[in-house]
Amino acid sequence: MSELNLILLGPPGAGKGTQAERLTQDFPLAYIATGDMLRQAVAEGTELGLKAKQFMDAGDLVPDEVIIGVALERVEADDARDGFLLDGFPRTIAQAEALEQEMEQLGRGITAVLLIDVPDEEIVRRVSGRRVSRSGRVYHVDFDPPKHEGRCDIDGSPLTQRDDDRPEVVRARLAKYHDVTAPLVRYYEDRGLLRRFDGTRTPTEVHDHIRATVATLRLEDSL
Ligand code: ADP
Ligand code: ADP
């Protein structure tokens, strides 16, 4: 059976991380989240982190020349050889072109791009209530609260709010999404790869729909 190489696309707060956690339990996929990679680099004070921090704090995108190399390195890594789930990359046409070229060189291809659609008003509500644990597990104060307030269900660590989840930064991130990332919808539509999902449904409903689609893709691929 051939590999599944998937991309999660959608505005900040659409539920990409939430769905990724579930999908990596359903299918053998290496999870590659550029936002997580960058936050870790910032926390560790690495060269990448130092380059990225000012852009992230402002709700801006990290420049293509900074992110493309690190993202593609992960795609090429051994654990991603049998399939991957990209979350947060590509986010610009230049990033998508670099990925496409890399996949061609490796003799691989993207299986599908999973677009999670959520209107802007809902995004602001979601992102402002988002809380994260040390291990990266995502919660929402109203829509997906932990069992004990302010504590992660899995490791008990205190939940925190991301610096860039403040309302004024969220608006900047949304504007950026519409300007430079949303054109990827057309880009992948033109290549016949786009699959749309209604992200306003519950996490479980969204997951059921995506899982069914991915299972069908895998079946079609193995025929
Ligand atoms: P969200 O999950 O809310 O969409 P992410 O965690 O993916 O946000 O990204 C957080 C921040 O990291 C972005 O606002 C941006 O500054 C930076 N970032 C992540 N991925 C990329 C990328 N592919 N290109 C440029 N910047 C990125
Ligand atoms: P992204 O990775 O796209 O930025 P997240 O998965 O981190 O998005 O979700 C953003 C916030 O919205 C989190 O607080 C999460 O708990 C919540 N959330 C995710 N999916 C849904 C959903 N279908 N309905 C309501 N809230 C959701």
PDB file of C-alpha atoms and ligand atoms in Angstrom:
ATOM      1  CA  MET A   1       0.000   0.000   0.000  1.00  0.00           C
ATOM      2  CA  SER A   2       1.410   3.406  -0.848  1.00  0.00           C
ATOM      3  CA  GLU A   3       1.936   6.230   1.621  1.00  0.00           C
ATOM      4  CA  LEU A   4      -0.507   8.938   2.687  1.00  0.00           C
ATOM      5  CA  ASN A   5       0.984  12.431   2.437  1.00  0.00           C
ATOM      6  CA  LEU A   6      -1.569  14.874   3.801  1.00  0.00           C
ATOM      7  CA  ILE A   7      -1.778  18.626   4.378  1.00  0.00           C
ATOM      8  CA  LEU A   8      -4.127  20.306   6.849  1.00  0.00           C
ATOM      9  CA  LEU A   9      -5.170  23.763   5.650  1.00  0.00           C
ATOM     10  CA  GLY A  10      -7.372  26.366   7.329  1.00  0.00           C
ATOM     11  CA  PRO A  11      -7.313  29.640   9.265  1.00  0.00           C
ATOM     12  CA  PRO A  12      -5.670  29.875  12.709  1.00  0.00           C
ATOM     13  CA  GLY A  13      -7.968  28.192  15.198  1.00  0.00           C
ATOM     14  CA  ALA A  14      -9.855  26.128  12.608  1.00  0.00           C
ATOM     15  CA  GLY A  15      -9.110  22.945  14.531  1.00  0.00           C
ATOM     16  CA  LYS A  16      -6.084  21.643  12.604  1.00  0.00           C
ATOM     17  CA  GLY A  17      -4.134  20.608  15.713  1.00  0.00           C
ATOM     18  CA  THR A  18      -7.255  19.082  17.290  1.00  0.00           C
ATOM     19  CA  GLN A  19      -7.915  16.959  14.216  1.00  0.00           C
ATOM     20  CA  ALA A  20      -4.238  16.076  13.766  1.00  0.00           C
ATOM     21  CA  GLU A  21      -4.139  14.523  17.217  1.00  0.00           C
ATOM     22  CA  ARG A  22      -7.012  12.235  16.245  1.00  0.00           C
ATOM     23  CA  LEU A  23      -5.861  11.443  12.708  1.00  0.00           C
ATOM     24  CA  THR A  24      -2.382  10.390  13.815  1.00  0.00           C
ATOM     25  CA  GLN A  25      -4.115   7.790  16.011  1.00  0.00           C
ATOM     26  CA  ASP A  26      -6.133   6.487  13.034  1.00  0.00           C
ATOM     27  CA  PHE A  27      -3.371   6.378  10.447  1.00  0.00           C
ATOM     28  CA  PRO A  28       0.418   5.881  10.581  1.00  0.00           C
ATOM     29  CA  LEU A  29       1.443   9.472   9.843  1.00  0.00           C
ATOM     30  CA  ALA A  30       4.424  11.516  10.990  1.00  0.00           C
ATOM     31  CA  TYR A  31       2.967  14.744  12.396  1.00  0.00           C
ATOM     32  CA  ILE A  32       4.796  17.863  11.219  1.00  0.00           C
ATOM     33  CA  ALA A  33       3.510  21.119  12.735  1.00  0.00           C
ATOM     34  CA  THR A  34       5.652  24.122  11.833  1.00  0.00           C
ATOM     35  CA  GLY A  35       4.007  26.304  14.530  1.00  0.00           C
ATOM     36  CA  ASP A  36       5.004  23.751  17.214  1.00  0.00           C
ATOM     37  CA  MET A  37       8.522  23.514  15.769  1.00  0.00           C
ATOM     38  CA  LEU A  38       8.890  27.298  15.845  1.00  0.00           C
ATOM     39  CA  ARG A  39       7.483  27.673  19.385  1.00  0.00           C
ATOM     40  CA  GLN A  40       9.941  25.038  20.581  1.00  0.00           C
ATOM     41  CA  ALA A  41      12.807  26.857  18.850  1.00  0.00           C
ATOM     42  CA  VAL A  42      11.770  30.126  20.517  1.00  0.00           C
ATOM     43  CA  ALA A  43      11.548  28.435  23.941  1.00  0.00           C
ATOM     44  CA  GLU A  44      15.025  26.925  23.474  1.00  0.00           C
ATOM     45  CA  GLY A  45      16.488  30.179  22.162  1.00  0.00           C
ATOM     46  CA  THR A  46      17.984  28.536  19.053  1.00  0.00           C
ATOM     47  CA  GLU A  47      19.043  30.484  15.973  1.00  0.00           C
ATOM     48  CA  LEU A  48      15.756  29.565  14.281  1.00  0.00           C
ATOM     49  CA  GLY A  49      13.845  30.750  17.347  1.00  0.00           C
ATOM     50  CA  LEU A  50      15.665  34.072  17.406  1.00  0.00           C
ATOM     51  CA  LYS A  51      14.870  34.634  13.733  1.00  0.00           C
ATOM     52  CA  ALA A  52      11.206  33.682  14.120  1.00  0.00           C
ATOM     53  CA  LYS A  53      10.150  35.312  17.395  1.00  0.00           C
ATOM     54  CA  GLN A  54       9.528  38.892  16.274  1.00  0.00           C
ATOM     55  CA  PHE A  55       7.332  37.739  13.380  1.00  0.00           C
ATOM     56  CA  MET A  56       5.317  35.334  15.519  1.00  0.00           C
ATOM     57  CA  ASP A  57       4.745  37.934  18.250  1.00  0.00           C
ATOM     58  CA  ALA A  58       3.354  40.344  15.660  1.00  0.00           C
ATOM     59  CA  GLY A  59       1.027  37.722  14.150  1.00  0.00           C
ATOM     60  CA  ASP A  60       3.066  37.852  10.973  1.00  0.00           C
ATOM     61  CA  LEU A  61       4.438  34.917   8.988  1.00  0.00           C
ATOM     62  CA  VAL A  62       8.030  33.873   9.407  1.00  0.00           C
ATOM     63  CA  PRO A  63       9.847  34.552   6.083  1.00  0.00           C
ATOM     64  CA  ASP A  64       9.771  31.762   3.493  1.00  0.00           C
ATOM     65  CA  GLU A  65      13.565  31.437   3.439  1.00  0.00           C
ATOM     66  CA  VAL A  66      13.571  30.745   7.184  1.00  0.00           C
ATOM     67  CA  ILE A  67      10.778  28.143   7.270  1.00  0.00           C
ATOM     68  CA  ILE A  68      11.048  26.240   3.964  1.00  0.00           C
ATOM     69  CA  GLY A  69      14.367  24.556   4.773  1.00  0.00           C
ATOM     70  CA  VAL A  70      13.325  23.338   8.230  1.00  0.00           C
ATOM     71  CA  ALA A  71       9.927  22.105   7.045  1.00  0.00           C
ATOM     72  CA  LEU A  72      11.330  20.174   4.080  1.00  0.00           C
ATOM     73  CA  GLU A  73      14.001  18.620   6.270  1.00  0.00           C
ATOM     74  CA  ARG A  74      11.233  17.115   8.400  1.00  0.00           C
ATOM     75  CA  VAL A  75       9.359  15.855   5.327  1.00  0.00           C
ATOM     76  CA  GLU A  76      12.519  14.027   4.208  1.00  0.00           C
ATOM     77  CA  ALA A  77      13.219  12.516   7.640  1.00  0.00           C
ATOM     78  CA  ASP A  78      13.048   8.741   8.073  1.00  0.00           C
ATOM     79  CA  ASP A  79       9.941   8.733  10.238  1.00  0.00           C
ATOM     80  CA  ALA A  80       7.985  10.550   7.493  1.00  0.00           C
ATOM     81  CA  ARG A  81       8.937   8.096   4.762  1.00  0.00           C
ATOM     82  CA  ASP A  82       5.700   6.118   5.078  1.00  0.00           C
ATOM     83  CA  GLY A  83       3.491   9.200   5.168  1.00  0.00           C
ATOM     84  CA  PHE A  84       3.068  12.527   6.923  1.00  0.00           C
ATOM     85  CA  LEU A  85       0.485  15.014   8.109  1.00  0.00           C
ATOM     86  CA  LEU A  86       1.573  18.617   7.604  1.00  0.00           C
ATOM     87  CA  ASP A  87      -0.089  21.215   9.866  1.00  0.00           C
ATOM     88  CA  GLY A  88       0.671  24.903   9.244  1.00  0.00           C
ATOM     89  CA  PHE A  89       2.837  24.318   6.167  1.00  0.00           C
ATOM     90  CA  PRO A  90       2.631  25.369   3.366  1.00  0.00           C
ATOM     91  CA  ARG A  91       1.216  28.809   4.154  1.00  0.00           C
ATOM     92  CA  THR A  92       2.305  30.714   1.031  1.00  0.00           C
ATOM     93  CA  ILE A  93       2.387  29.884  -2.675  1.00  0.00           C
ATOM     94  CA  ALA A  94       6.220  29.925  -2.558  1.00  0.00           C
ATOM     95  CA  GLN A  95       6.141  27.314   0.232  1.00  0.00           C
ATOM     96  CA  ALA A  96       3.686  25.156  -1.738  1.00  0.00           C
ATOM     97  CA  GLU A  97       5.898  25.315  -4.825  1.00  0.00           C
ATOM     98  CA  ALA A  98       8.985  24.379  -2.810  1.00  0.00           C
ATOM     99  CA  LEU A  99       7.142  21.402  -1.326  1.00  0.00           C
ATOM    100  CA  GLU A 100       5.873  20.292  -4.719  1.00  0.00           C
ATOM    101  CA  GLN A 101       9.385  20.413  -6.168  1.00  0.00           C
ATOM    102  CA  GLU A 102      10.793  18.488  -3.229  1.00  0.00           C
ATOM    103  CA  MET A 103       8.121  15.783  -3.536  1.00  0.00           C
ATOM    104  CA  GLU A 104       8.851  15.427  -7.238  1.00  0.00           C
ATOM    105  CA  GLN A 105      12.547  15.025  -6.547  1.00  0.00           C
ATOM    106  CA  LEU A 106      11.794  12.338  -3.981  1.00  0.00           C
ATOM    107  CA  GLY A 107       9.426  10.576  -6.394  1.00  0.00           C
ATOM    108  CA  ARG A 108       6.519  11.143  -4.005  1.00  0.00           C
ATOM    109  CA  GLY A 109       3.311  13.156  -4.176  1.00  0.00           C
ATOM    110  CA  ILE A 110       0.727  14.875  -1.995  1.00  0.00           C
ATOM    111  CA  THR A 111      -2.305  12.587  -1.507  1.00  0.00           C
ATOM    112  CA  ALA A 112      -4.776  15.280  -0.435  1.00  0.00           C
ATOM    113  CA  VAL A 113      -5.157  18.708   1.121  1.00  0.00           C
ATOM    114  CA  LEU A 114      -7.768  18.788   3.908  1.00  0.00           C
ATOM    115  CA  LEU A 115      -9.303  22.253   4.208  1.00  0.00           C
ATOM    116  CA  ILE A 116     -11.105  22.993   7.479  1.00  0.00           C
ATOM    117  CA  ASP A 117     -13.489  25.884   6.815  1.00  0.00           C
ATOM    118  CA  VAL A 118     -14.489  28.188   9.713  1.00  0.00           C
ATOM    119  CA  PRO A 119     -15.834  31.771   9.450  1.00  0.00           C
ATOM    120  CA  ASP A 120     -13.835  34.635  11.020  1.00  0.00           C
ATOM    121  CA  GLU A 121     -16.258  35.423  13.895  1.00  0.00           C
ATOM    122  CA  GLU A 122     -15.998  31.852  15.142  1.00  0.00           C
ATOM    123  CA  ILE A 123     -12.189  31.914  14.842  1.00  0.00           C
ATOM    124  CA  VAL A 124     -11.865  34.805  17.287  1.00  0.00           C
ATOM    125  CA  ARG A 125     -14.038  32.962  19.859  1.00  0.00           C
ATOM    126  CA  ARG A 126     -12.062  29.785  19.459  1.00  0.00           C
ATOM    127  CA  VAL A 127      -8.597  31.244  19.596  1.00  0.00           C
ATOM    128  CA  SER A 128      -9.299  33.496  22.569  1.00  0.00           C
ATOM    129  CA  GLY A 129     -10.487  30.446  24.588  1.00  0.00           C
ATOM    130  CA  ARG A 130      -7.648  28.172  23.482  1.00  0.00           C
ATOM    131  CA  ARG A 131      -5.376  26.795  26.211  1.00  0.00           C
ATOM    132  CA  VAL A 132      -2.384  24.509  25.733  1.00  0.00           C
ATOM    133  CA  SER A 133      -0.510  22.088  27.966  1.00  0.00           C
ATOM    134  CA  ARG A 134       3.234  21.650  28.128  1.00  0.00           C
ATOM    135  CA  SER A 135       3.029  18.582  25.888  1.00  0.00           C
ATOM    136  CA  GLY A 136       1.081  20.550  23.282  1.00  0.00           C
ATOM    137  CA  ARG A 137      -2.377  19.068  23.959  1.00  0.00           C
ATOM    138  CA  VAL A 138      -5.003  21.692  23.008  1.00  0.00           C
ATOM    139  CA  TYR A 139      -8.111  22.587  25.055  1.00  0.00           C
ATOM    140  CA  HIS A 140     -10.839  25.229  24.911  1.00  0.00           C
ATOM    141  CA  VAL A 141     -12.264  26.835  28.058  1.00  0.00           C
ATOM    142  CA  ASP A 142     -15.861  26.320  26.818  1.00  0.00           C
ATOM    143  CA  PHE A 143     -15.788  23.903  23.864  1.00  0.00           C
ATOM    144  CA  ASP A 144     -13.277  21.347  25.127  1.00  0.00           C
ATOM    145  CA  PRO A 145     -12.472  22.009  28.796  1.00  0.00           C
ATOM    146  CA  PRO A 146     -10.061  19.811  30.788  1.00  0.00           C
ATOM    147  CA  LYS A 147     -11.497  17.619  33.575  1.00  0.00           C
ATOM    148  CA  HIS A 148      -9.825  19.813  36.215  1.00  0.00           C
ATOM    149  CA  GLU A 149      -9.757  23.524  35.488  1.00  0.00           C
ATOM    150  CA  GLY A 150      -6.404  24.815  34.280  1.00  0.00           C
ATOM    151  CA  ARG A 151      -4.709  21.369  34.306  1.00  0.00           C
ATOM    152  CA  CYS A 152      -3.895  18.980  31.461  1.00  0.00           C
ATOM    153  CA  ASP A 153      -5.870  15.682  31.596  1.00  0.00           C
ATOM    154  CA  ILE A 154      -2.838  13.730  30.415  1.00  0.00           C
ATOM    155  CA  ASP A 155       0.168  15.066  32.303  1.00  0.00           C
ATOM    156  CA  GLY A 156      -1.403  17.399  34.883  1.00  0.00           C
ATOM    157  CA  SER A 157       0.724  20.342  33.701  1.00  0.00           C
ATOM    158  CA  PRO A 158      -0.736  23.852  34.049  1.00  0.00           C
ATOM    159  CA  LEU A 159      -2.552  25.106  30.943  1.00  0.00           C
ATOM    160  CA  THR A 160      -1.364  28.362  29.416  1.00  0.00           C
ATOM    161  CA  GLN A 161      -2.483  30.786  26.732  1.00  0.00           C
ATOM    162  CA  ARG A 162      -0.264  31.358  23.697  1.00  0.00           C
ATOM    163  CA  ASP A 163       1.138  34.898  23.464  1.00  0.00           C
ATOM    164  CA  ASP A 164      -0.165  35.253  19.918  1.00  0.00           C
ATOM    165  CA  ASP A 165      -3.726  34.233  20.893  1.00  0.00           C
ATOM    166  CA  ARG A 166      -4.525  37.753  22.202  1.00  0.00           C
ATOM    167  CA  PRO A 167      -7.407  39.316  20.191  1.00  0.00           C
ATOM    168  CA  GLU A 168      -5.345  42.045  18.460  1.00  0.00           C
ATOM    169  CA  VAL A 169      -2.748  39.501  17.287  1.00  0.00           C
ATOM    170  CA  VAL A 170      -5.469  37.070  16.203  1.00  0.00           C
ATOM    171  CA  ARG A 171      -6.904  39.723  13.887  1.00  0.00           C
ATOM    172  CA  ALA A 172      -3.481  40.258  12.302  1.00  0.00           C
ATOM    173  CA  ARG A 173      -3.051  36.499  11.826  1.00  0.00           C
ATOM    174  CA  LEU A 174      -6.497  36.229  10.216  1.00  0.00           C
ATOM    175  CA  ALA A 175      -5.757  39.088   7.821  1.00  0.00           C
ATOM    176  CA  LYS A 176      -2.494  37.371   6.862  1.00  0.00           C
ATOM    177  CA  TYR A 177      -4.369  34.126   6.294  1.00  0.00           C
ATOM    178  CA  HIS A 178      -6.808  35.755   3.866  1.00  0.00           C
ATOM    179  CA  ASP A 179      -4.021  37.611   2.049  1.00  0.00           C
ATOM    180  CA  VAL A 180      -1.342  35.006   1.539  1.00  0.00           C
ATOM    181  CA  THR A 181      -2.552  31.576   2.667  1.00  0.00           C
ATOM    182  CA  ALA A 182      -6.120  31.433   1.299  1.00  0.00           C
ATOM    183  CA  PRO A 183      -4.789  31.505  -2.320  1.00  0.00           C
ATOM    184  CA  LEU A 184      -3.549  27.966  -1.621  1.00  0.00           C
ATOM    185  CA  VAL A 185      -7.175  26.804  -1.769  1.00  0.00           C
ATOM    186  CA  ARG A 186      -7.281  27.601  -5.486  1.00  0.00           C
ATOM    187  CA  TYR A 187      -3.752  26.285  -5.987  1.00  0.00           C
ATOM    188  CA  TYR A 188      -4.682  22.844  -4.644  1.00  0.00           C
ATOM    189  CA  GLU A 189      -8.130  22.888  -6.245  1.00  0.00           C
ATOM    190  CA  ASP A 190      -6.418  23.310  -9.612  1.00  0.00           C
ATOM    191  CA  ARG A 191      -4.361  20.201  -8.868  1.00  0.00           C
ATOM    192  CA  GLY A 192      -7.450  18.182  -7.876  1.00  0.00           C
ATOM    193  CA  LEU A 193      -6.149  17.673  -4.345  1.00  0.00           C
ATOM    194  CA  LEU A 194      -8.500  19.805  -2.241  1.00  0.00           C
ATOM    195  CA  ARG A 195     -11.074  18.241   0.123  1.00  0.00           C
ATOM    196  CA  ARG A 196     -13.309  20.610   2.127  1.00  0.00           C
ATOM    197  CA  PHE A 197     -14.690  20.026   5.619  1.00  0.00           C
ATOM    198  CA  ASP A 198     -17.186  22.102   7.590  1.00  0.00           C
ATOM    199  CA  GLY A 199     -15.126  23.097  10.632  1.00  0.00           C
ATOM    200  CA  THR A 200     -18.108  24.577  12.496  1.00  0.00           C
ATOM    201  CA  ARG A 201     -19.312  21.071  13.429  1.00  0.00           C
ATOM    202  CA  THR A 202     -18.184  19.426  16.668  1.00  0.00           C
ATOM    203  CA  PRO A 203     -14.623  18.070  16.813  1.00  0.00           C
ATOM    204  CA  THR A 204     -16.014  14.523  16.658  1.00  0.00           C
ATOM    205  CA  GLU A 205     -18.156  15.246  13.591  1.00  0.00           C
ATOM    206  CA  VAL A 206     -15.267  16.935  11.792  1.00  0.00           C
ATOM    207  CA  HIS A 207     -13.058  13.994  12.676  1.00  0.00           C
ATOM    208  CA  ASP A 208     -15.597  11.431  11.395  1.00  0.00           C
ATOM    209  CA  HIS A 209     -15.830  13.224   8.053  1.00  0.00           C
ATOM    210  CA  ILE A 210     -12.075  13.577   7.602  1.00  0.00           C
ATOM    211  CA  ARG A 211     -11.384  10.019   8.688  1.00  0.00           C
ATOM    212  CA  ALA A 212     -13.940   8.639   6.198  1.00  0.00           C
ATOM    213  CA  THR A 213     -12.392  10.683   3.383  1.00  0.00           C
ATOM    214  CA  VAL A 214      -8.838   9.634   4.224  1.00  0.00           C
ATOM    215  CA  ALA A 215      -9.874   5.973   4.524  1.00  0.00           C
ATOM    216  CA  THR A 216     -11.442   6.160   1.052  1.00  0.00           C
ATOM    217  CA  LEU A 217      -8.332   7.787  -0.393  1.00  0.00           C
ATOM    218  CA  ARG A 218      -6.185   5.058   1.060  1.00  0.00           C
ATOM    219  CA  LEU A 219      -8.469   2.376  -0.356  1.00  0.00           C
ATOM    220  CA  GLU A 220      -8.519   3.966  -3.811  1.00  0.00           C
ATOM    221  CA  ASP A 221      -4.758   4.189  -3.713  1.00  0.00           C
ATOM    222  CA  SER A 222      -4.308   0.528  -2.902  1.00  0.00           C
ATOM    223  CA  LEU A 223      -6.565  -0.689  -5.745  1.00  0.00           C
TER     224      LEU A 223
HETATM  225  P1  ADP B   1      -2.308  28.212  14.212  1.00  0.00           P
HETATM  226  O1  ADP B   1      -2.278  26.764  14.664  1.00  0.00           O
HETATM  227  O2  ADP B   1      -3.049  29.061  15.165  1.00  0.00           O
HETATM  228  O3  ADP B   1      -2.744  28.351  12.795  1.00  0.00           O
HETATM  229  P2  ADP B   1       0.540  27.913  14.157  1.00  0.00           P
HETATM  230  O4  ADP B   1       0.843  27.293  15.455  1.00  0.00           O
HETATM  231  O5  ADP B   1       0.488  27.019  12.954  1.00  0.00           O
HETATM  232  O6  ADP B   1      -0.818  28.739  14.279  1.00  0.00           O
HETATM  233  O7  ADP B   1       1.596  29.059  13.837  1.00  0.00           O
HETATM  234  C1  ADP B   1       1.955  30.037  14.783  1.00  0.00           C
HETATM  235  C2  ADP B   1       2.857  31.070  14.139  1.00  0.00           C
HETATM  236  O8  ADP B   1       4.065  30.443  13.663  1.00  0.00           O
HETATM  237  C3  ADP B   1       2.273  31.760  12.905  1.00  0.00           C
HETATM  238  O9  ADP B   1       1.476  32.865  13.245  1.00  0.00           O
HETATM  239  C4  ADP B   1       3.558  32.164  12.157  1.00  0.00           C
HETATM  240  O10 ADP B   1       4.146  33.321  12.726  1.00  0.00           O
HETATM  241  C5  ADP B   1       4.493  31.007  12.428  1.00  0.00           C
HETATM  242  N1  ADP B   1       4.415  29.955  11.370  1.00  0.00           N
HETATM  243  C6  ADP B   1       4.012  28.668  11.510  1.00  0.00           C
HETATM  244  N2  ADP B   1       4.078  28.007  10.346  1.00  0.00           N
HETATM  245  C7  ADP B   1       4.533  28.894   9.419  1.00  0.00           C
HETATM  246  C8  ADP B   1       4.788  28.833   8.014  1.00  0.00           C
HETATM  247  N3  ADP B   1       4.581  27.718   7.318  1.00  0.00           N
HETATM  248  N4  ADP B   1       5.230  29.969   7.402  1.00  0.00           N
HETATM  249  C9  ADP B   1       5.446  31.091   8.074  1.00  0.00           C
HETATM  250  N5  ADP B   1       5.207  31.221   9.392  1.00  0.00           N
HETATM  251  C10 ADP B   1       4.756  30.142  10.077  1.00  0.00           C
HETATM  252  P1  ADP B   2      -5.511  25.246  14.824  1.00  0.00           P
HETATM  253  O1  ADP B   2      -4.490  24.153  15.007  1.00  0.00           O
HETATM  254  O2  ADP B   2      -6.182  25.189  13.474  1.00  0.00           O
HETATM  255  O3  ADP B   2      -4.985  26.622  15.136  1.00  0.00           O
HETATM  256  P2  ADP B   2      -6.770  24.175  17.269  1.00  0.00           P
HETATM  257  O4  ADP B   2      -6.925  22.712  16.987  1.00  0.00           O
HETATM  258  O5  ADP B   2      -5.681  24.577  18.168  1.00  0.00           O
HETATM  259  O6  ADP B   2      -6.703  24.991  15.851  1.00  0.00           O
HETATM  260  O7  ADP B   2      -8.191  24.722  17.804  1.00  0.00           O
HETATM  261  C1  ADP B   2      -8.377  26.079  18.194  1.00  0.00           C
HETATM  262  C2  ADP B   2      -9.279  26.131  19.440  1.00  0.00           C
HETATM  263  O8  ADP B   2     -10.617  25.759  19.079  1.00  0.00           O
HETATM  264  C3  ADP B   2      -8.850  25.181  20.554  1.00  0.00           C
HETATM  265  O9  ADP B   2      -9.100  25.803  21.789  1.00  0.00           O
HETATM  266  C4  ADP B   2      -9.751  23.943  20.360  1.00  0.00           C
HETATM  267  O10 ADP B   2     -10.002  23.282  21.588  1.00  0.00           O
HETATM  268  C5  ADP B   2     -11.028  24.570  19.782  1.00  0.00           C
HETATM  269  N1  ADP B   2     -11.679  23.708  18.769  1.00  0.00           N
HETATM  270  C6  ADP B   2     -11.088  22.898  17.860  1.00  0.00           C
HETATM  271  N2  ADP B   2     -12.019  22.299  17.059  1.00  0.00           N
HETATM  272  C7  ADP B   2     -13.228  22.766  17.471  1.00  0.00           C
HETATM  273  C8  ADP B   2     -14.588  22.528  17.047  1.00  0.00           C
HETATM  274  N3  ADP B   2     -14.871  21.695  16.019  1.00  0.00           N
HETATM  275  N4  ADP B   2     -15.566  23.189  17.706  1.00  0.00           N
HETATM  276  C9  ADP B   2     -15.273  24.038  18.734  1.00  0.00           C
HETATM  277  N5  ADP B   2     -14.036  24.297  19.183  1.00  0.00           N
HETATM  278  C10 ADP B   2     -13.004  23.665  18.569  1.00  0.00           C
END
